[in-house]
């Protein structure tokens, strides 16, 4: 069942998205070599609660933290820990979600810590580009496959692997709603997009092969070939004009993005 959101509900999701954007900006600034991923998690929870929102990841299916902090070959769902120290040269993905007045927002970014190699920088940049190529396809009348197709084409044109085992998703009162949004696919295929659909679009792109494994902690997903991975995500809505609005990136106008 796909739950379409009305204008009032979209306004609620806009407020949740604006707070999440603020939280992620603060987290991005806070990342320094030598700090633990647990410190970043504590800071995230403080920021979320300061805004009177609820960390959506905490206790989600037993998940023990408010963010996922995934380093290097970790794709997603890295569990923050005191003994995981962020190092110069690392590629760090931070994924975070919150609930405001019952409405969810979900967003992730990837940064290089200190100086990183041009190859790693390129991966991070292309992953963001993949997101923007994908979200431009989130237009009423298009299909879910148009999003995945755009993401896949861009990633693979750079020789990267598109993670297939994890996808984006509908979002609203629940973090994960229908439809799922794969980062690969056929143009014109899949669910037709309609005004009021709220989606989390989240390309996960590996420098090498797309195959992944789960670690014994039951959460952390790593690339099977240990290649570096990058992740970028926003919560968006197909608005009443049939166009995508980035709820977790307030004020961002897609037309201004030079691609
Ligand atoms: N943000 C993730 C997603 O995009 C979900 C995190 S799972 C959790 O689907 F358990 F960490 F919450
Ligand atoms: Co998500």
Short mmCIF file of C-alpha atoms and ligand atoms in Angstrom, two decimals:
data_model
loop_
_atom_site.label_atom_id
_atom_site.label_comp_id
_atom_site.label_asym_id
_atom_site.label_seq_id
_atom_site.Cartn_x
_atom_site.Cartn_y
_atom_site.Cartn_z
CA UNK A 1 0.00 0.00 0.00
CA UNK A 2 1.38 3.38 -1.02
CA UNK A 3 0.23 6.22 1.21
CA UNK A 4 -0.05 9.48 -0.70
CA UNK A 5 0.57 12.58 1.39
CA UNK A 6 -1.69 15.64 1.27
CA UNK A 7 -0.46 19.23 1.50
CA UNK A 8 -0.81 19.32 5.28
CA UNK A 9 1.09 16.07 5.71
CA UNK A 10 3.80 17.25 3.33
CA UNK A 11 4.14 20.37 5.47
CA UNK A 12 4.74 18.12 8.51
CA UNK A 13 7.38 16.19 6.58
CA UNK A 14 8.96 19.48 5.50
CA UNK A 15 9.39 20.44 9.15
CA UNK A 16 10.93 17.07 10.00
CA UNK A 17 13.23 17.36 6.98
CA UNK A 18 14.37 20.85 7.92
CA UNK A 19 15.41 19.64 11.38
CA UNK A 20 17.21 16.64 9.95
CA UNK A 21 19.08 18.91 7.54
CA UNK A 22 20.19 21.07 10.46
CA UNK A 23 21.29 18.00 12.44
CA UNK A 24 23.29 16.59 9.53
CA UNK A 25 24.99 19.96 8.91
CA UNK A 26 26.12 20.03 12.56
CA UNK A 27 27.32 16.42 12.38
CA UNK A 28 29.27 17.10 9.21
CA UNK A 29 31.07 19.99 10.93
CA UNK A 30 31.80 17.88 14.00
CA UNK A 31 33.60 15.05 12.18
CA UNK A 32 37.30 15.14 13.09
CA UNK A 33 40.07 12.57 12.99
CA UNK A 34 40.51 11.03 16.45
CA UNK A 35 36.87 11.09 17.48
CA UNK A 36 34.91 7.89 17.92
CA UNK A 37 31.76 7.11 15.98
CA UNK A 38 30.02 6.74 19.38
CA UNK A 39 30.81 10.41 20.14
CA UNK A 40 29.20 11.39 16.86
CA UNK A 41 26.16 9.30 17.76
CA UNK A 42 25.79 10.95 21.19
CA UNK A 43 25.98 14.36 19.53
CA UNK A 44 23.35 13.34 16.96
CA UNK A 45 20.91 12.22 19.64
CA UNK A 46 21.43 15.47 21.58
CA UNK A 47 20.78 17.56 18.47
CA UNK A 48 17.66 15.61 17.54
CA UNK A 49 16.18 15.83 21.04
CA UNK A 50 17.05 19.53 21.30
CA UNK A 51 14.70 20.04 18.35
CA UNK A 52 11.99 18.02 20.17
CA UNK A 53 12.25 15.25 17.62
CA UNK A 54 12.80 11.51 18.18
CA UNK A 55 15.74 9.53 16.78
CA UNK A 56 14.02 7.04 14.46
CA UNK A 57 16.90 4.57 14.19
CA UNK A 58 17.20 4.05 17.95
CA UNK A 59 15.53 0.71 18.79
CA UNK A 60 14.38 0.25 15.19
CA UNK A 61 14.36 -3.57 14.99
CA UNK A 62 16.71 -3.44 17.98
CA UNK A 63 19.24 -1.07 16.37
CA UNK A 64 21.26 0.43 19.26
CA UNK A 65 22.05 3.98 18.06
CA UNK A 66 20.67 7.18 16.53
CA UNK A 67 22.95 7.18 13.48
CA UNK A 68 24.64 4.65 11.27
CA UNK A 69 28.34 5.44 10.87
CA UNK A 70 29.84 3.37 8.06
CA UNK A 71 33.56 3.60 7.33
CA UNK A 72 35.33 2.78 4.06
CA UNK A 73 34.24 -0.71 2.88
CA UNK A 74 31.20 -0.53 5.16
CA UNK A 75 28.22 0.25 2.96
CA UNK A 76 25.53 1.05 5.55
CA UNK A 77 24.33 0.27 9.09
CA UNK A 78 27.73 0.60 10.76
CA UNK A 79 27.05 0.66 14.51
CA UNK A 80 28.71 3.56 16.35
CA UNK A 81 31.20 2.38 18.98
CA UNK A 82 33.71 3.87 21.44
CA UNK A 83 36.52 1.86 19.90
CA UNK A 84 35.82 2.88 16.31
CA UNK A 85 38.02 5.93 15.81
CA UNK A 86 37.58 8.12 12.75
CA UNK A 87 40.95 8.44 11.01
CA UNK A 88 42.45 10.85 8.51
CA UNK A 89 41.89 9.43 5.02
CA UNK A 90 38.70 7.55 5.93
CA UNK A 91 35.53 7.66 3.90
CA UNK A 92 32.71 8.06 6.43
CA UNK A 93 29.00 7.74 5.71
CA UNK A 94 26.57 9.11 8.27
CA UNK A 95 22.93 8.10 8.00
CA UNK A 96 20.34 9.58 10.35
CA UNK A 97 16.60 9.71 10.73
CA UNK A 98 14.12 11.43 13.01
CA UNK A 99 10.43 11.67 13.76
CA UNK A 100 8.64 14.98 14.34
CA UNK A 101 4.95 14.93 15.26
CA UNK A 102 4.74 11.40 13.89
CA UNK A 103 6.39 12.16 10.55
CA UNK A 104 9.68 10.67 9.47
CA UNK A 105 12.71 12.03 7.66
CA UNK A 106 15.76 10.04 6.58
CA UNK A 107 19.00 11.36 5.09
CA UNK A 108 22.64 10.36 4.67
CA UNK A 109 25.89 11.87 3.43
CA UNK A 110 29.46 10.71 2.94
CA UNK A 111 32.61 12.72 3.64
CA UNK A 112 36.31 12.26 3.36
CA UNK A 113 38.08 12.73 6.71
CA UNK A 114 40.95 15.21 6.35
CA UNK A 115 42.91 14.58 3.17
CA UNK A 116 41.62 11.71 1.07
CA UNK A 117 42.79 10.34 -2.26
CA UNK A 118 41.37 11.75 -5.51
CA UNK A 119 39.82 8.31 -6.19
CA UNK A 120 37.86 8.41 -2.95
CA UNK A 121 36.84 12.03 -3.55
CA UNK A 122 35.58 11.07 -6.99
CA UNK A 123 33.48 8.23 -5.58
CA UNK A 124 31.82 10.57 -3.07
CA UNK A 125 31.14 13.14 -5.77
CA UNK A 126 29.73 10.66 -8.28
CA UNK A 127 27.47 9.14 -5.60
CA UNK A 128 25.97 12.59 -4.94
CA UNK A 129 25.59 13.11 -8.68
CA UNK A 130 23.81 9.75 -8.86
CA UNK A 131 21.32 10.97 -6.28
CA UNK A 132 20.64 14.17 -8.23
CA UNK A 133 20.31 12.29 -11.52
CA UNK A 134 17.85 9.97 -9.79
CA UNK A 135 15.79 12.62 -8.04
CA UNK A 136 15.36 14.55 -11.30
CA UNK A 137 13.44 11.51 -12.54
CA UNK A 138 11.05 11.65 -9.56
CA UNK A 139 8.37 13.36 -11.62
CA UNK A 140 4.67 12.41 -11.67
CA UNK A 141 4.03 10.09 -14.61
CA UNK A 142 7.56 8.68 -14.54
CA UNK A 143 8.21 5.26 -13.02
CA UNK A 144 10.34 4.03 -10.13
CA UNK A 145 12.57 2.35 -12.72
CA UNK A 146 13.44 5.74 -14.21
CA UNK A 147 15.10 6.71 -10.91
CA UNK A 148 17.13 3.52 -10.67
CA UNK A 149 18.04 3.61 -14.32
CA UNK A 150 19.45 7.14 -14.02
CA UNK A 151 21.45 6.23 -10.90
CA UNK A 152 22.81 3.03 -12.40
CA UNK A 153 23.79 4.58 -15.71
CA UNK A 154 25.80 7.32 -14.04
CA UNK A 155 27.52 5.04 -11.52
CA UNK A 156 28.42 2.38 -14.06
CA UNK A 157 29.70 4.97 -16.54
CA UNK A 158 32.43 5.56 -13.93
CA UNK A 159 33.08 1.83 -13.52
CA UNK A 160 31.45 1.71 -10.09
CA UNK A 161 29.17 -0.98 -8.65
CA UNK A 162 25.60 -0.17 -7.65
CA UNK A 163 24.57 -1.93 -4.44
CA UNK A 164 21.50 -4.03 -5.21
CA UNK A 165 20.64 -5.70 -1.92
CA UNK A 166 19.57 -2.42 -0.31
CA UNK A 167 17.21 0.15 -1.77
CA UNK A 168 15.52 3.46 -1.17
CA UNK A 169 11.93 3.41 0.03
CA UNK A 170 8.68 5.19 0.52
CA UNK A 171 8.57 7.18 3.78
CA UNK A 172 5.94 8.95 5.85
CA UNK A 173 4.49 7.90 9.18
CA UNK A 174 6.82 4.91 8.85
CA UNK A 175 10.51 5.05 7.98
CA UNK A 176 10.07 2.30 5.41
CA UNK A 177 6.96 2.30 3.27
CA UNK A 178 6.17 1.09 -0.22
CA UNK A 179 7.41 1.37 -2.88
CA UNK A 180 11.01 0.31 -2.68
CA UNK A 181 13.35 2.39 -4.83
CA UNK A 182 16.20 0.31 -6.28
CA UNK A 183 19.28 2.13 -7.54
CA UNK A 184 19.20 0.10 -10.74
CA UNK A 185 16.44 -0.66 -13.18
CA UNK A 186 14.75 -0.18 -16.48
CA UNK A 187 13.44 3.17 -17.60
CA UNK A 188 9.65 3.18 -17.79
CA UNK A 189 9.28 0.16 -15.51
CA UNK A 190 7.89 -0.23 -12.01
CA UNK A 191 5.41 1.77 -9.96
CA UNK A 192 4.16 4.98 -11.56
CA UNK A 193 5.05 8.09 -9.60
CA UNK A 194 2.20 10.33 -8.44
CA UNK A 195 1.90 13.66 -6.62
CA UNK A 196 2.00 13.08 -2.87
CA UNK A 197 4.49 10.20 -2.99
CA UNK A 198 7.24 10.72 -0.38
CA UNK A 199 10.41 8.77 -1.07
CA UNK A 200 13.88 8.25 0.37
CA UNK A 201 16.24 8.04 -2.58
CA UNK A 202 19.60 6.66 -1.48
CA UNK A 203 22.27 5.50 -3.90
CA UNK A 204 24.93 3.26 -2.35
CA UNK A 205 27.87 3.06 -4.74
CA UNK A 206 31.03 0.94 -4.48
CA UNK A 207 34.38 1.56 -6.11
CA UNK A 208 34.41 -2.13 -7.03
CA UNK A 209 31.81 -4.87 -7.23
CA UNK A 210 28.19 -4.42 -6.02
CA UNK A 211 28.07 -7.61 -3.96
CA UNK A 212 27.77 -7.20 -0.18
CA UNK A 213 27.99 -9.22 3.03
CA UNK A 214 26.60 -8.74 6.52
CA UNK A 215 29.00 -8.77 9.46
CA UNK A 216 28.45 -10.94 12.54
CA UNK A 217 27.04 -7.99 14.48
CA UNK A 218 23.88 -8.60 12.46
CA UNK A 219 23.83 -5.03 11.10
CA UNK A 220 26.95 -3.81 9.33
CA UNK A 221 26.86 -4.32 5.57
CA UNK A 222 30.27 -4.39 3.83
CA UNK A 223 31.28 -4.80 0.21
CA UNK A 224 32.29 -8.42 -0.44
CA UNK A 225 35.45 -7.28 -2.26
CA UNK A 226 36.23 -4.73 0.51
CA UNK A 227 36.06 -1.87 -1.97
CA UNK A 228 35.27 1.59 -0.61
CA UNK A 229 31.61 2.59 -0.64
CA UNK A 230 29.68 5.85 -0.56
CA UNK A 231 26.05 6.65 0.34
CA UNK A 232 23.91 9.73 -0.19
CA UNK A 233 20.24 10.07 0.72
CA UNK A 234 17.43 12.57 0.99
CA UNK A 235 13.76 12.39 1.77
CA UNK A 236 11.83 13.90 -1.11
CA UNK A 237 8.22 14.33 -2.19
CA UNK A 238 6.60 14.49 -5.60
CA UNK A 239 4.69 17.73 -5.07
CA UNK A 240 1.25 18.78 -6.32
CA UNK A 241 2.86 20.08 -9.51
CA UNK A 242 4.35 16.64 -10.07
CA UNK A 243 7.88 17.81 -9.37
CA UNK A 244 10.40 16.59 -6.78
CA UNK A 245 11.01 18.66 -3.64
CA UNK A 246 13.92 17.78 -1.37
CA UNK A 247 12.35 17.76 2.09
CA UNK A 248 15.63 17.04 3.91
CA UNK A 249 17.47 19.77 1.94
CA UNK A 250 15.31 22.84 2.50
CA UNK A 251 15.67 25.65 0.01
CA UNK A 252 17.51 23.52 -2.48
CA UNK A 253 16.17 24.16 -5.98
CA UNK A 254 16.89 21.31 -8.36
CA UNK A 255 16.98 23.64 -11.36
CA UNK A 256 20.00 25.39 -9.86
CA UNK A 257 22.00 22.20 -9.75
CA UNK A 258 24.32 22.22 -12.76
CA UNK A 259 24.76 18.65 -13.99
N1 LIG B 1 18.45 4.96 7.07
C1 LIG B 1 18.33 3.59 6.76
C2 LIG B 1 17.51 3.52 5.50
O1 LIG B 1 17.68 4.36 4.71
C3 LIG B 1 17.75 2.78 7.83
C4 LIG B 1 18.62 2.63 8.97
S1 LIG B 1 18.25 1.17 9.69
C5 LIG B 1 18.44 1.42 11.31
O2 LIG B 1 16.70 2.70 5.27
F1 LIG B 1 18.20 0.33 11.90
F2 LIG B 1 19.64 1.85 11.52
F3 LIG B 1 17.59 2.29 11.70
CO1 LIG B 2 16.60 5.34 3.94
#
